[in-house]
Amino acid sequence: MPPSTFCIPTINKIGRGCLVDVVNLMKDYGYQQVLIVTDPFLMKSGLIEKIIRVFLHNKIKSHLFTDAKLVSSL
C-alpha cells in the first residue's frame, strides 16, 4: 500500500466555559463523536463524567481513553 496522508485540524479551547464553545464548534462542523483522552487523576475527579454528560445532552457520542501518561524526554 502506498503511503497516505491523514490531517486532523487542531482547535484548542482553554478556560472557564470553553466546553460550550467546543460543543458549538462540533455542531458547526457536523461532528457527532468525540475522543476524550485523559489520565486516571482527572477520571477520578468526576470532571470527565460531567463533560461526557454535556456531550450526551448535545447528541455527541464520547469515546474515552483514560490511561494517558506524561512521558519525559531524556
Tab-separated table of N, CA and C in Angstrom:
chain	number	residue	atom	x	y	z
A	1	MET	N	0.846	-1.171	0.000
A	1	MET	CA	0.000	0.000	0.000
A	1	MET	C	0.894	1.237	0.000
A	2	PRO	N	0.632	2.208	-0.874
A	2	PRO	CA	1.450	3.426	-0.889
A	2	PRO	C	1.167	4.284	0.337
A	3	PRO	N	2.126	5.136	0.726
A	3	PRO	CA	1.904	5.993	1.886
A	3	PRO	C	0.733	6.955	1.640
A	4	SER	N	0.082	7.327	2.722
A	4	SER	CA	-1.022	8.278	2.619
A	4	SER	C	-0.857	9.358	3.682
A	5	THR	N	-1.617	10.392	3.554
A	5	THR	CA	-1.571	11.499	4.500
A	5	THR	C	-2.915	11.611	5.201
A	6	PHE	N	-2.856	11.800	6.503
A	6	PHE	CA	-4.060	11.955	7.308
A	6	PHE	C	-3.901	13.238	8.099
A	7	CYS	N	-4.732	14.229	7.844
A	7	CYS	CA	-4.639	15.519	8.527
A	7	CYS	C	-5.825	15.696	9.464
A	8	ILE	N	-5.544	16.132	10.663
A	8	ILE	CA	-6.579	16.427	11.645
A	8	ILE	C	-6.437	17.897	12.023
A	9	PRO	N	-7.474	18.696	11.781
A	9	PRO	CA	-7.362	20.107	12.180
A	9	PRO	C	-7.286	20.222	13.698
A	10	THR	N	-6.435	21.100	14.171
A	10	THR	CA	-6.252	21.287	15.602
A	10	THR	C	-6.956	22.563	16.047
A	11	ILE	N	-7.852	22.404	16.995
A	11	ILE	CA	-8.514	23.545	17.616
A	11	ILE	C	-8.418	23.324	19.113
A	12	ASN	N	-7.843	24.275	19.822
A	12	ASN	CA	-7.715	24.181	21.276
A	12	ASN	C	-8.561	25.261	21.922
A	13	LYS	N	-9.375	24.855	22.865
A	13	LYS	CA	-10.168	25.796	23.655
A	13	LYS	C	-9.792	25.556	25.110
A	14	ILE	N	-9.438	26.627	25.809
A	14	ILE	CA	-8.977	26.517	27.184
A	14	ILE	C	-9.672	27.584	28.016
A	15	GLY	N	-10.070	27.223	29.232
A	15	GLY	CA	-10.610	28.207	30.161
A	15	GLY	C	-12.053	27.946	30.539
A	16	ARG	N	-12.495	28.692	31.512
A	16	ARG	CA	-13.855	28.558	32.039
A	16	ARG	C	-14.866	28.778	30.913
A	17	GLY	N	-15.811	27.848	30.802
A	17	GLY	CA	-16.875	27.966	29.812
A	17	GLY	C	-16.520	27.483	28.424
A	18	CYS	N	-15.320	26.969	28.243
A	18	CYS	CA	-14.898	26.586	26.898
A	18	CYS	C	-15.648	25.364	26.362
A	19	LEU	N	-16.229	24.557	27.236
A	19	LEU	CA	-16.945	23.369	26.769
A	19	LEU	C	-18.136	23.754	25.891
A	20	VAL	N	-18.794	24.847	26.219
A	20	VAL	CA	-19.899	25.336	25.391
A	20	VAL	C	-19.385	25.684	23.998
A	21	ASP	N	-18.222	26.348	23.935
A	21	ASP	CA	-17.616	26.678	22.638
A	21	ASP	C	-17.286	25.417	21.851
A	22	VAL	N	-16.758	24.407	22.530
A	22	VAL	CA	-16.391	23.153	21.871
A	22	VAL	C	-17.628	22.481	21.279
A	23	VAL	N	-18.688	22.405	22.069
A	23	VAL	CA	-19.931	21.789	21.588
A	23	VAL	C	-20.451	22.553	20.373
A	24	ASN	N	-20.447	23.871	20.438
A	24	ASN	CA	-20.928	24.676	19.307
A	24	ASN	C	-20.081	24.480	18.060
A	25	LEU	N	-18.757	24.423	18.234
A	25	LEU	CA	-17.869	24.164	17.087
A	25	LEU	C	-18.147	22.794	16.478
A	26	MET	N	-18.329	21.799	17.333
A	26	MET	CA	-18.601	20.450	16.832
A	26	MET	C	-19.903	20.420	16.043
A	27	LYS	N	-20.902	21.112	16.542
A	27	LYS	CA	-22.181	21.190	15.811
A	27	LYS	C	-21.990	21.903	14.477
A	28	ASP	N	-21.225	23.004	14.478
A	28	ASP	CA	-20.974	23.750	13.236
A	28	ASP	C	-20.291	22.881	12.186
A	29	TYR	N	-19.344	22.041	12.627
A	29	TYR	CA	-18.623	21.169	11.698
A	29	TYR	C	-19.400	19.891	11.376
A	30	GLY	N	-20.469	19.634	12.117
A	30	GLY	CA	-21.253	18.427	11.882
A	30	GLY	C	-20.671	17.190	12.545
A	31	TYR	N	-19.762	17.377	13.494
A	31	TYR	CA	-19.155	16.238	14.186
A	31	TYR	C	-20.165	15.641	15.163
A	32	GLN	N	-20.198	14.320	15.234
A	32	GLN	CA	-21.148	13.637	16.100
A	32	GLN	C	-20.466	12.751	17.139
A	33	GLN	N	-19.141	12.692	17.106
A	33	GLN	CA	-18.395	11.861	18.048
A	33	GLN	C	-17.147	12.604	18.494
A	34	VAL	N	-16.709	12.287	19.714
A	34	VAL	CA	-15.520	12.925	20.265
A	34	VAL	C	-14.679	11.865	20.968
A	35	LEU	N	-13.364	12.009	20.868
A	35	LEU	CA	-12.433	11.162	21.610
A	35	LEU	C	-11.897	11.995	22.766
A	36	ILE	N	-12.128	11.524	23.979
A	36	ILE	CA	-11.629	12.195	25.176
A	36	ILE	C	-10.421	11.413	25.676
A	37	VAL	N	-9.277	12.083	25.732
A	37	VAL	CA	-8.043	11.462	26.223
A	37	VAL	C	-7.717	12.118	27.553
A	38	THR	N	-7.623	11.304	28.600
A	38	THR	CA	-7.392	11.853	29.936
A	38	THR	C	-6.518	10.911	30.748
A	39	ASP	N	-6.204	11.314	31.953
A	39	ASP	CA	-5.393	10.480	32.836
A	39	ASP	C	-6.255	9.978	33.998
A	40	PRO	N	-5.759	9.006	34.746
A	40	PRO	CA	-6.542	8.451	35.858
A	40	PRO	C	-6.952	9.502	36.896
A	41	PHE	N	-6.107	10.510	37.154
A	41	PHE	CA	-6.431	11.539	38.144
A	41	PHE	C	-7.697	12.293	37.759
A	42	LEU	N	-7.752	12.786	36.522
A	42	LEU	CA	-8.939	13.525	36.096
A	42	LEU	C	-10.165	12.625	36.034
A	43	MET	N	-9.955	11.371	35.701
A	43	MET	CA	-11.073	10.433	35.673
A	43	MET	C	-11.670	10.293	37.066
A	44	LYS	N	-10.815	10.162	38.078
A	44	LYS	CA	-11.284	10.008	39.459
A	44	LYS	C	-11.927	11.288	40.000
A	45	SER	N	-11.579	12.429	39.441
A	45	SER	CA	-12.084	13.707	39.948
A	45	SER	C	-13.567	13.919	39.667
A	46	GLY	N	-14.119	13.198	38.712
A	46	GLY	CA	-15.515	13.363	38.348
A	46	GLY	C	-15.738	14.368	37.226
A	47	LEU	N	-14.696	15.095	36.848
A	47	LEU	CA	-14.817	16.102	35.801
A	47	LEU	C	-15.195	15.481	34.452
A	48	ILE	N	-14.588	14.350	34.144
A	48	ILE	CA	-14.825	13.725	32.838
A	48	ILE	C	-16.283	13.294	32.693
A	49	GLU	N	-16.876	12.781	33.766
A	49	GLU	CA	-18.288	12.379	33.702
A	49	GLU	C	-19.176	13.580	33.398
A	50	LYS	N	-18.861	14.734	33.972
A	50	LYS	CA	-19.634	15.949	33.693
A	50	LYS	C	-19.501	16.349	32.223
A	51	ILE	N	-18.297	16.244	31.701
A	51	ILE	CA	-18.051	16.584	30.299
A	51	ILE	C	-18.826	15.641	29.383
A	52	ILE	N	-18.782	14.351	29.684
A	52	ILE	CA	-19.499	13.368	28.875
A	52	ILE	C	-21.001	13.658	28.885
A	53	ARG	N	-21.541	14.038	30.041
A	53	ARG	CA	-22.978	14.368	30.125
A	53	ARG	C	-23.342	15.546	29.216
A	54	VAL	N	-22.471	16.543	29.158
A	54	VAL	CA	-22.722	17.694	28.272
A	54	VAL	C	-22.755	17.232	26.821
A	55	PHE	N	-21.797	16.384	26.447
A	55	PHE	CA	-21.792	15.873	25.074
A	55	PHE	C	-23.043	15.050	24.796
A	56	LEU	N	-23.410	14.171	25.704
A	56	LEU	CA	-24.612	13.350	25.508
A	56	LEU	C	-25.860	14.212	25.368
A	57	HIS	N	-25.967	15.237	26.191
A	57	HIS	CA	-27.106	16.155	26.120
A	57	HIS	C	-27.205	16.800	24.737
A	58	ASN	N	-26.054	16.970	24.079
A	58	ASN	CA	-25.998	17.587	22.754
A	58	ASN	C	-25.892	16.561	21.630
A	59	LYS	N	-26.216	15.296	21.953
A	59	LYS	CA	-26.232	14.199	20.971
A	59	LYS	C	-24.868	13.972	20.321
A	60	ILE	N	-23.803	14.104	21.131
A	60	ILE	CA	-22.438	13.838	20.677
A	60	ILE	C	-21.945	12.620	21.449
A	61	LYS	N	-21.573	11.587	20.721
A	61	LYS	CA	-21.114	10.336	21.328
A	61	LYS	C	-19.651	10.490	21.764
A	62	SER	N	-19.350	10.018	22.971
A	62	SER	CA	-17.991	10.127	23.514
A	62	SER	C	-17.292	8.770	23.516
A	63	HIS	N	-16.040	8.778	23.126
A	63	HIS	CA	-15.159	7.625	23.268
A	63	HIS	C	-14.076	8.057	24.245
A	64	LEU	N	-13.703	7.167	25.147
A	64	LEU	CA	-12.853	7.552	26.265
A	64	LEU	C	-11.577	6.722	26.321
A	65	PHE	N	-10.431	7.411	26.434
A	65	PHE	CA	-9.143	6.770	26.710
A	65	PHE	C	-8.639	7.387	28.006
A	66	THR	N	-8.478	6.561	29.048
A	66	THR	CA	-8.189	7.098	30.385
A	66	THR	C	-6.781	6.780	30.907
A	67	ASP	N	-5.927	6.302	30.053
A	67	ASP	CA	-4.613	5.881	30.541
A	67	ASP	C	-3.477	6.736	29.986
A	68	ALA	N	-3.742	8.015	29.754
A	68	ALA	CA	-2.685	8.894	29.261
A	68	ALA	C	-1.635	9.106	30.360
A	69	LYS	N	-0.384	9.133	29.957
A	69	LYS	CA	0.715	9.303	30.907
A	69	LYS	C	1.688	10.339	30.361
A	70	LEU	N	2.263	11.119	31.268
A	70	LEU	CA	3.289	12.074	30.890
A	70	LEU	C	4.594	11.311	30.653
A	71	VAL	N	5.196	11.554	29.510
A	71	VAL	CA	6.465	10.912	29.186
A	71	VAL	C	7.516	11.997	29.106
A	72	SER	N	8.541	11.909	29.953
A	72	SER	CA	9.593	12.927	29.908
A	72	SER	C	10.688	12.500	28.952
A	73	SER	N	11.267	13.470	28.287
A	73	SER	CA	12.353	13.172	27.352
A	73	SER	C	13.667	13.070	28.119
A	74	LEU	N	14.594	12.344	27.581
A	74	LEU	CA	15.893	12.177	28.224
A	74	LEU	C	16.844	13.283	27.864
